[in-house]
PDB file of C-alpha atoms in Angstrom:
ATOM      1  CA  MET X  16      -5.866 -11.550   6.045  1.00 52.00           C
ATOM      2  CA  ARG X  17      -8.790 -10.474   7.721  1.00 55.00           C
ATOM      3  CA  SER X  18     -12.081 -11.297   6.904  1.00 57.00           C
ATOM      4  CA  ALA X  19     -15.678 -10.974   8.519  1.00 58.00           C
ATOM      5  CA  PRO X  20     -16.564 -13.314  11.240  1.00 65.00           C
ATOM      6  CA  GLY X  21     -17.979 -16.787   9.551  1.00 67.00           C
ATOM      7  CA  THR X  22     -16.539 -15.926   6.627  1.00 64.00           C
ATOM      8  CA  THR X  23     -14.540 -18.888   5.002  1.00 65.00           C
ATOM      9  CA  LEU X  24     -11.459 -18.259   3.282  1.00 63.00           C
ATOM     10  CA  LEU X  25      -9.438 -21.000   1.145  1.00 61.00           C
ATOM     11  CA  VAL X  26      -5.927 -19.921  -0.076  1.00 65.00           C
ATOM     12  CA  ALA X  27      -4.396 -22.178  -2.566  1.00 65.00           C
ATOM     13  CA  HIS X  28      -0.803 -21.592  -3.121  1.00 66.00           C
ATOM     14  CA  LEU X  29      -0.221 -22.696  -6.500  1.00 69.00           C
ATOM     15  CA  GLU X  30       2.988 -23.916  -8.517  1.00 71.00           C
ATOM     16  CA  PRO X  31       3.937 -21.185 -10.865  1.00 70.00           C
ATOM     17  CA  ALA X  32       5.488 -23.606 -13.606  1.00 74.00           C
ATOM     18  CA  ASP X  33       1.760 -24.681 -13.800  1.00 72.00           C
ATOM     19  CA  ALA X  34       0.658 -21.258 -14.737  1.00 68.00           C
ATOM     20  CA  ALA X  35       0.741 -19.533 -17.968  1.00 66.00           C
ATOM     21  CA  TRP X  36       0.116 -16.017 -16.702  1.00 61.00           C
ATOM     22  CA  ILE X  37       2.315 -13.480 -14.315  1.00 59.00           C
ATOM     23  CA  HIS X  38       0.791 -13.857 -11.357  1.00 56.00           C
ATOM     24  CA  HIS X  39       3.166 -11.905  -8.922  1.00 57.00           C
ATOM     25  CA  GLY X  40       2.117 -10.490  -5.816  1.00 60.00           C
ATOM     26  CA  CYS X  41      -1.185 -10.555  -4.094  1.00 58.00           C
ATOM     27  CA  TRP X  42      -4.282 -10.979  -6.042  1.00 60.00           C
ATOM     28  CA  THR X  43      -7.919 -10.441  -4.909  1.00 62.00           C
ATOM     29  CA  THR X  44     -10.975 -11.283  -6.819  1.00 62.00           C
ATOM     30  CA  ALA X  45     -14.393 -12.591  -5.939  1.00 63.00           C
ATOM     31  CA  ALA X  46     -14.448 -16.535  -6.494  1.00 66.00           C
ATOM     32  CA  THR X  47     -16.421 -17.878  -9.204  1.00 72.00           C
ATOM     33  CA  PRO X  48     -18.934 -20.546  -8.544  1.00 79.00           C
ATOM     34  CA  LEU X  49     -16.511 -23.069  -9.976  1.00 83.00           C
ATOM     35  CA  ALA X  50     -13.714 -21.956  -7.960  1.00 78.00           C
ATOM     36  CA  ARG X  51     -15.469 -22.048  -4.942  1.00 78.00           C
ATOM     37  CA  GLU X  52     -16.845 -25.698  -5.274  1.00 85.00           C
ATOM     38  CA  MET X  53     -13.338 -26.864  -6.540  1.00 84.00           C
ATOM     39  CA  LEU X  54     -11.693 -25.530  -3.231  1.00 80.00           C
ATOM     40  CA  ALA X  55     -14.470 -26.677  -1.315  1.00 81.00           C
ATOM     41  CA  ARG X  56     -14.200 -30.474  -2.373  1.00 83.00           C
ATOM     42  CA  ALA X  57     -10.090 -30.228  -2.027  1.00 82.00           C
ATOM     43  CA  VAL X  58     -10.540 -29.342   1.825  1.00 81.00           C
ATOM     44  CA  ARG X  59     -12.978 -32.426   2.297  1.00 84.00           C
ATOM     45  CA  TRP X  60     -10.343 -34.765   0.973  1.00 83.00           C
ATOM     46  CA  SER X  61      -9.386 -37.474   2.948  1.00 82.00           C
ATOM     47  CA  PRO X  62      -5.786 -38.630   4.387  1.00 80.00           C
ATOM     48  CA  ALA X  63      -5.514 -40.958   1.841  1.00 79.00           C
ATOM     49  CA  GLN X  64      -6.533 -38.733  -1.194  1.00 76.00           C
ATOM     50  CA  VAL X  65      -3.768 -36.359  -0.262  1.00 74.00           C
ATOM     51  CA  ALA X  66      -1.099 -38.906   0.348  1.00 75.00           C
ATOM     52  CA  ASP X  67      -1.243 -40.209  -3.014  1.00 74.00           C
ATOM     53  CA  GLY X  68       0.019 -36.931  -4.201  1.00 77.00           C
ATOM     54  CA  VAL X  69      -1.152 -37.971  -8.153  1.00 81.00           C
ATOM     55  CA  THR X  70      -4.984 -36.622  -7.636  1.00 79.00           C
ATOM     56  CA  ALA X  71      -4.018 -33.244  -5.781  1.00 79.00           C
ATOM     57  CA  ARG X  72      -1.285 -32.462  -8.393  1.00 80.00           C
ATOM     58  CA  MET X  73      -3.907 -32.933 -10.986  1.00 84.00           C
ATOM     59  CA  PHE X  74      -6.574 -31.177  -9.468  1.00 84.00           C
ATOM     60  CA  PHE X  75      -4.055 -27.979  -8.428  1.00 80.00           C
ATOM     61  CA  ARG X  76      -2.804 -28.210 -12.050  1.00 82.00           C
ATOM     62  CA  THR X  77      -6.288 -27.920 -13.426  1.00 83.00           C
ATOM     63  CA  LEU X  78      -6.923 -25.081 -10.952  1.00 79.00           C
ATOM     64  CA  SER X  79      -3.611 -22.841 -11.953  1.00 78.00           C
ATOM     65  CA  GLY X  80      -4.907 -23.409 -15.636  1.00 77.00           C
ATOM     66  CA  LEU X  81      -8.296 -21.762 -14.794  1.00 78.00           C
ATOM     67  CA  CYS X  82      -6.957 -19.091 -12.970  1.00 74.00           C
ATOM     68  CA  ALA X  83      -5.706 -16.981 -15.995  1.00 70.00           C
ATOM     69  CA  GLU X  84      -9.492 -16.958 -16.882  1.00 71.00           C
ATOM     70  CA  TRP X  85     -10.592 -16.010 -12.912  1.00 68.00           C
ATOM     71  CA  PHE X  86      -8.036 -13.330 -12.812  1.00 66.00           C
ATOM     72  CA  ALA X  87      -8.939 -11.660 -15.707  1.00 64.00           C
ATOM     73  CA  ASN X  88     -11.607 -10.061 -13.986  1.00 57.00           C
ATOM     74  CA  LYS X  89     -10.928  -6.040 -14.261  1.00 58.00           C
ATOM     75  CA  ARG X  90     -12.208  -5.206 -10.872  1.00 54.00           C
ATOM     76  CA  MET X  91      -9.590  -7.733  -9.223  1.00 58.00           C
ATOM     77  CA  LEU X  92      -7.097  -5.679  -6.911  1.00 64.00           C
ATOM     78  CA  TRP X  93      -3.540  -6.256  -7.004  1.00 63.00           C
ATOM     79  CA  LEU X  94      -0.940  -5.579  -5.111  1.00 68.00           C
ATOM     80  CA  PRO X  95       2.611  -6.574  -5.865  1.00 72.00           C
ATOM     81  CA  VAL X  96       5.329  -8.239  -4.173  1.00 76.00           C
ATOM     82  CA  VAL X  97       8.107  -6.012  -3.041  1.00 84.00           C
ATOM     83  CA  GLN X  98      11.350  -7.017  -3.314  1.00 87.00           C
ATOM     84  CA  SER X  99      13.790  -4.246  -1.761  1.00 93.00           C
ATOM     85  CA  GLU X 100      14.273  -3.071   1.895  1.00 95.00           C
ATOM     86  CA  PRO X 101      12.878   0.329   0.935  1.00 95.00           C
ATOM     87  CA  MET X 102       9.830  -0.711  -0.409  1.00 94.00           C
ATOM     88  CA  ARG X 103       8.995  -2.909   2.380  1.00 92.00           C
ATOM     89  CA  ARG X 104       9.065   0.185   4.437  1.00 95.00           C
ATOM     90  CA  VAL X 105       7.011   1.837   2.067  1.00 95.00           C
ATOM     91  CA  VAL X 106       4.128  -0.970   2.431  1.00 90.00           C
ATOM     92  CA  LEU X 107       4.666  -1.013   5.955  1.00 92.00           C
ATOM     93  CA  TYR X 108       3.848   2.939   5.996  1.00 95.00           C
ATOM     94  CA  LEU X 109       0.860   2.357   3.671  1.00 92.00           C
ATOM     95  CA  ARG X 110      -0.479  -0.491   6.355  1.00 89.00           C
ATOM     96  CA  ASP X 111       0.094   1.592   9.309  1.00 92.00           C
ATOM     97  CA  HIS X 112      -0.818   5.285   7.740  1.00 95.00           C
ATOM     98  CA  LEU X 113      -3.475   4.817   4.913  1.00 92.00           C
ATOM     99  CA  GLY X 114      -5.915   7.240   6.028  1.00 92.00           C
ATOM    100  CA  ASP X 115      -3.039   9.935   6.267  1.00 95.00           C
ATOM    101  CA  ALA X 116      -0.490   8.431   3.545  1.00 96.00           C
ATOM    102  CA  SER X 117       1.441  10.600   1.242  1.00 96.00           C
ATOM    103  CA  LEU X 118       4.549  10.711  -1.123  1.00 97.00           C
ATOM    104  CA  GLU X 119       6.430  12.589   1.309  1.00 97.00           C
ATOM    105  CA  GLY X 120       5.536  10.351   4.285  1.00 97.00           C
ATOM    106  CA  ALA X 121       6.354   7.101   2.280  1.00 97.00           C
ATOM    107  CA  ALA X 122       9.514   8.435   1.148  1.00 97.00           C
ATOM    108  CA  ALA X 123      10.713   9.487   5.079  1.00 97.00           C
ATOM    109  CA  ALA X 124       9.643   5.993   5.716  1.00 96.00           C
ATOM    110  CA  SER X 125      11.656   4.103   3.350  1.00 96.00           C
ATOM    111  CA  GLY X 126      14.678   6.446   3.430  1.00 96.00           C
ATOM    112  CA  LEU X 127      14.216   7.613  -0.476  1.00 96.00           C
ATOM    113  CA  SER X 128      13.387  10.873  -1.839  1.00 97.00           C
ATOM    114  CA  ASP X 129      10.295  11.677  -3.420  1.00 96.00           C
ATOM    115  CA  ARG X 130      11.290  11.358  -6.660  1.00 97.00           C
ATOM    116  CA  THR X 131      13.783   8.205  -6.225  1.00 97.00           C
ATOM    117  CA  LEU X 132      10.452   6.815  -4.300  1.00 96.00           C
ATOM    118  CA  GLN X 133       8.905   7.498  -7.468  1.00 96.00           C
ATOM    119  CA  ARG X 134      11.214   6.026  -9.622  1.00 96.00           C
ATOM    120  CA  GLN X 135      11.641   2.910  -7.253  1.00 94.00           C
ATOM    121  CA  CYS X 136       7.612   2.214  -7.690  1.00 93.00           C
ATOM    122  CA  ARG X 137       7.529   1.960 -11.171  1.00 92.00           C
ATOM    123  CA  ALA X 138      10.844  -0.122 -11.761  1.00 92.00           C
ATOM    124  CA  GLU X 139      10.334  -2.529  -8.913  1.00 90.00           C
ATOM    125  CA  LEU X 140       6.462  -2.617  -8.599  1.00 86.00           C
ATOM    126  CA  GLY X 141       5.501  -1.803 -12.053  1.00 85.00           C
ATOM    127  CA  MET X 142       2.624   0.945 -10.831  1.00 87.00           C
ATOM    128  CA  SER X 143       3.335   4.204  -9.692  1.00 93.00           C
ATOM    129  CA  TRP X 144       3.006   5.545  -6.269  1.00 95.00           C
ATOM    130  CA  ARG X 145      -0.603   6.885  -6.759  1.00 94.00           C
ATOM    131  CA  ASP X 146      -1.722   3.410  -8.049  1.00 91.00           C
ATOM    132  CA  LEU X 147      -0.120   1.462  -5.401  1.00 92.00           C
ATOM    133  CA  LEU X 148      -1.611   4.068  -2.866  1.00 94.00           C
ATOM    134  CA  ARG X 149      -5.360   3.840  -4.925  1.00 91.00           C
ATOM    135  CA  GLU X 150      -4.922  -0.012  -4.772  1.00 88.00           C
ATOM    136  CA  ALA X 151      -4.365  -0.193  -0.998  1.00 91.00           C
ATOM    137  CA  ARG X 152      -6.812   1.995  -0.210  1.00 93.00           C
ATOM    138  CA  MET X 153      -9.412   0.008  -2.320  1.00 91.00           C
ATOM    139  CA  MET X 154      -8.511  -3.217  -0.965  1.00 87.00           C
ATOM    140  CA  ARG X 155      -8.663  -1.860   2.680  1.00 89.00           C
ATOM    141  CA  GLY X 156     -12.020  -0.262   1.736  1.00 91.00           C
ATOM    142  CA  LEU X 157     -13.390  -3.381   0.641  1.00 86.00           C
ATOM    143  CA  GLU X 158     -12.369  -5.100   3.747  1.00 83.00           C
ATOM    144  CA  LEU X 159     -13.757  -2.832   6.017  1.00 87.00           C
ATOM    145  CA  LEU X 160     -17.018  -2.479   4.124  1.00 87.00           C
ATOM    146  CA  ALA X 161     -17.358  -6.358   3.727  1.00 79.00           C
ATOM    147  CA  GLY X 162     -16.202  -7.009   7.374  1.00 74.00           C
ATOM    148  CA  GLN X 163     -16.870  -4.098   9.859  1.00 66.00           C
ATOM    149  CA  ARG X 164     -20.216  -2.912   8.980  1.00 75.00           C
ATOM    150  CA  MET X 165     -19.623   0.457   9.295  1.00 83.00           C
ATOM    151  CA  PRO X 166     -21.052   3.515   7.191  1.00 91.00           C
ATOM    152  CA  VAL X 167     -19.516   4.477   3.987  1.00 93.00           C
ATOM    153  CA  SER X 168     -18.266   7.850   5.795  1.00 94.00           C
ATOM    154  CA  THR X 169     -16.417   6.155   8.148  1.00 94.00           C
ATOM    155  CA  VAL X 170     -14.705   3.891   5.790  1.00 94.00           C
ATOM    156  CA  ALA X 171     -13.742   6.899   3.555  1.00 96.00           C
ATOM    157  CA  ARG X 172     -11.978   8.633   6.612  1.00 95.00           C
ATOM    158  CA  GLN X 173     -10.466   5.690   7.494  1.00 94.00           C
ATOM    159  CA  ILE X 174      -8.726   5.046   4.321  1.00 95.00           C
ATOM    160  CA  GLY X 175      -7.837   8.629   3.255  1.00 95.00           C
ATOM    161  CA  PHE X 176     -10.911  10.181   1.603  1.00 95.00           C
ATOM    162  CA  GLY X 177     -11.550  13.475   2.222  1.00 92.00           C
ATOM    163  CA  THR X 178     -15.454  12.936   1.757  1.00 94.00           C
ATOM    164  CA  SER X 179     -17.735   9.788   1.078  1.00 94.00           C
ATOM    165  CA  ALA X 180     -18.609  11.464  -2.173  1.00 96.00           C
ATOM    166  CA  ALA X 181     -15.368  11.023  -3.118  1.00 96.00           C
ATOM    167  CA  PHE X 182     -14.797   7.169  -2.244  1.00 96.00           C
ATOM    168  CA  THR X 183     -18.048   6.635  -3.376  1.00 95.00           C
ATOM    169  CA  THR X 184     -17.061   7.679  -6.858  1.00 95.00           C
ATOM    170  CA  ALA X 185     -13.385   6.460  -6.786  1.00 94.00           C
ATOM    171  CA  PHE X 186     -15.137   3.080  -5.654  1.00 93.00           C
ATOM    172  CA  ALA X 187     -17.673   3.195  -8.397  1.00 92.00           C
ATOM    173  CA  ARG X 188     -15.166   3.631 -11.246  1.00 90.00           C
ATOM    174  CA  ARG X 189     -13.067   0.632  -9.866  1.00 87.00           C
ATOM    175  CA  PHE X 190     -15.801  -1.751  -8.946  1.00 85.00           C
ATOM    176  CA  GLU X 191     -18.811  -0.432 -11.254  1.00 85.00           C
ATOM    177  CA  MET X 192     -20.785  -0.363  -8.026  1.00 88.00           C
ATOM    178  CA  THR X 193     -20.904   2.309  -5.265  1.00 93.00           C
ATOM    179  CA  PRO X 194     -20.024   1.010  -1.936  1.00 92.00           C
ATOM    180  CA  THR X 195     -23.728   1.021  -0.820  1.00 91.00           C
ATOM    181  CA  GLU X 196     -24.447  -1.686  -3.472  1.00 89.00           C
ATOM    182  CA  TYR X 197     -21.297  -3.649  -2.540  1.00 86.00           C
ATOM    183  CA  VAL X 198     -22.624  -3.937   0.804  1.00 84.00           C
ATOM    184  CA  ALA X 199     -26.235  -5.008  -0.215  1.00 83.00           C
ATOM    185  CA  ARG X 200     -24.659  -7.700  -2.953  1.00 77.00           C
ATOM    186  CA  ARG X 201     -22.701  -8.962   0.071  1.00 69.00           C
ATOM    187  CA  CYS X 202     -25.532  -9.353   2.368  1.00 57.00           C
ATOM    188  CA  LEU X 203     -27.687 -10.800  -0.331  1.00 53.00           C
ATOM    189  CA  ALA X 204     -24.835 -13.350  -1.098  1.00 51.00           C
ATOM    190  CA  ALA X 205     -24.668 -14.203   2.639  1.00 46.00           C
ATOM    191  CA  TRP X 206     -28.030 -15.659   2.654  1.00 38.00           C
TER     192      TRP X 206
END
């Protein structure tokens, strides 16, 4: 996970038995004020508070209960956990070739035919190859916009869009704001 300098990332690994919602994979969403305050409070616990275990267990059980609401955000990004070696190779291919990723390239990297790769995506990941590629591009686009302060046209090229207009349209459809609006909101939030 990468972020902009000065950004504080708090990662909580929650007990699956405490969450009634399905949460396999990598989920990314903006933290609500309550989530930020709860996690900021937890990182300030003293060793004695952590050692007793009871407080921490109750705290994280409560946090798990709230996650269903927080992660109901329709603009949330999600990449599933892969289970097979061919799909792991697809994810590595996407990581290394996002700007020019293709079904044919992913199939070659995975050792599967195009058609088998498409079926495997649906069966194992619950999404199409096209959806997987789109989500990976949007995640990387957000990361670049938030952390690198680069022009929208440069971000668009790096993640595989032919034009900044195509990226802006896809971004706005996915997040209900343009990349420029997203950057402006991030700058305001930093103050």
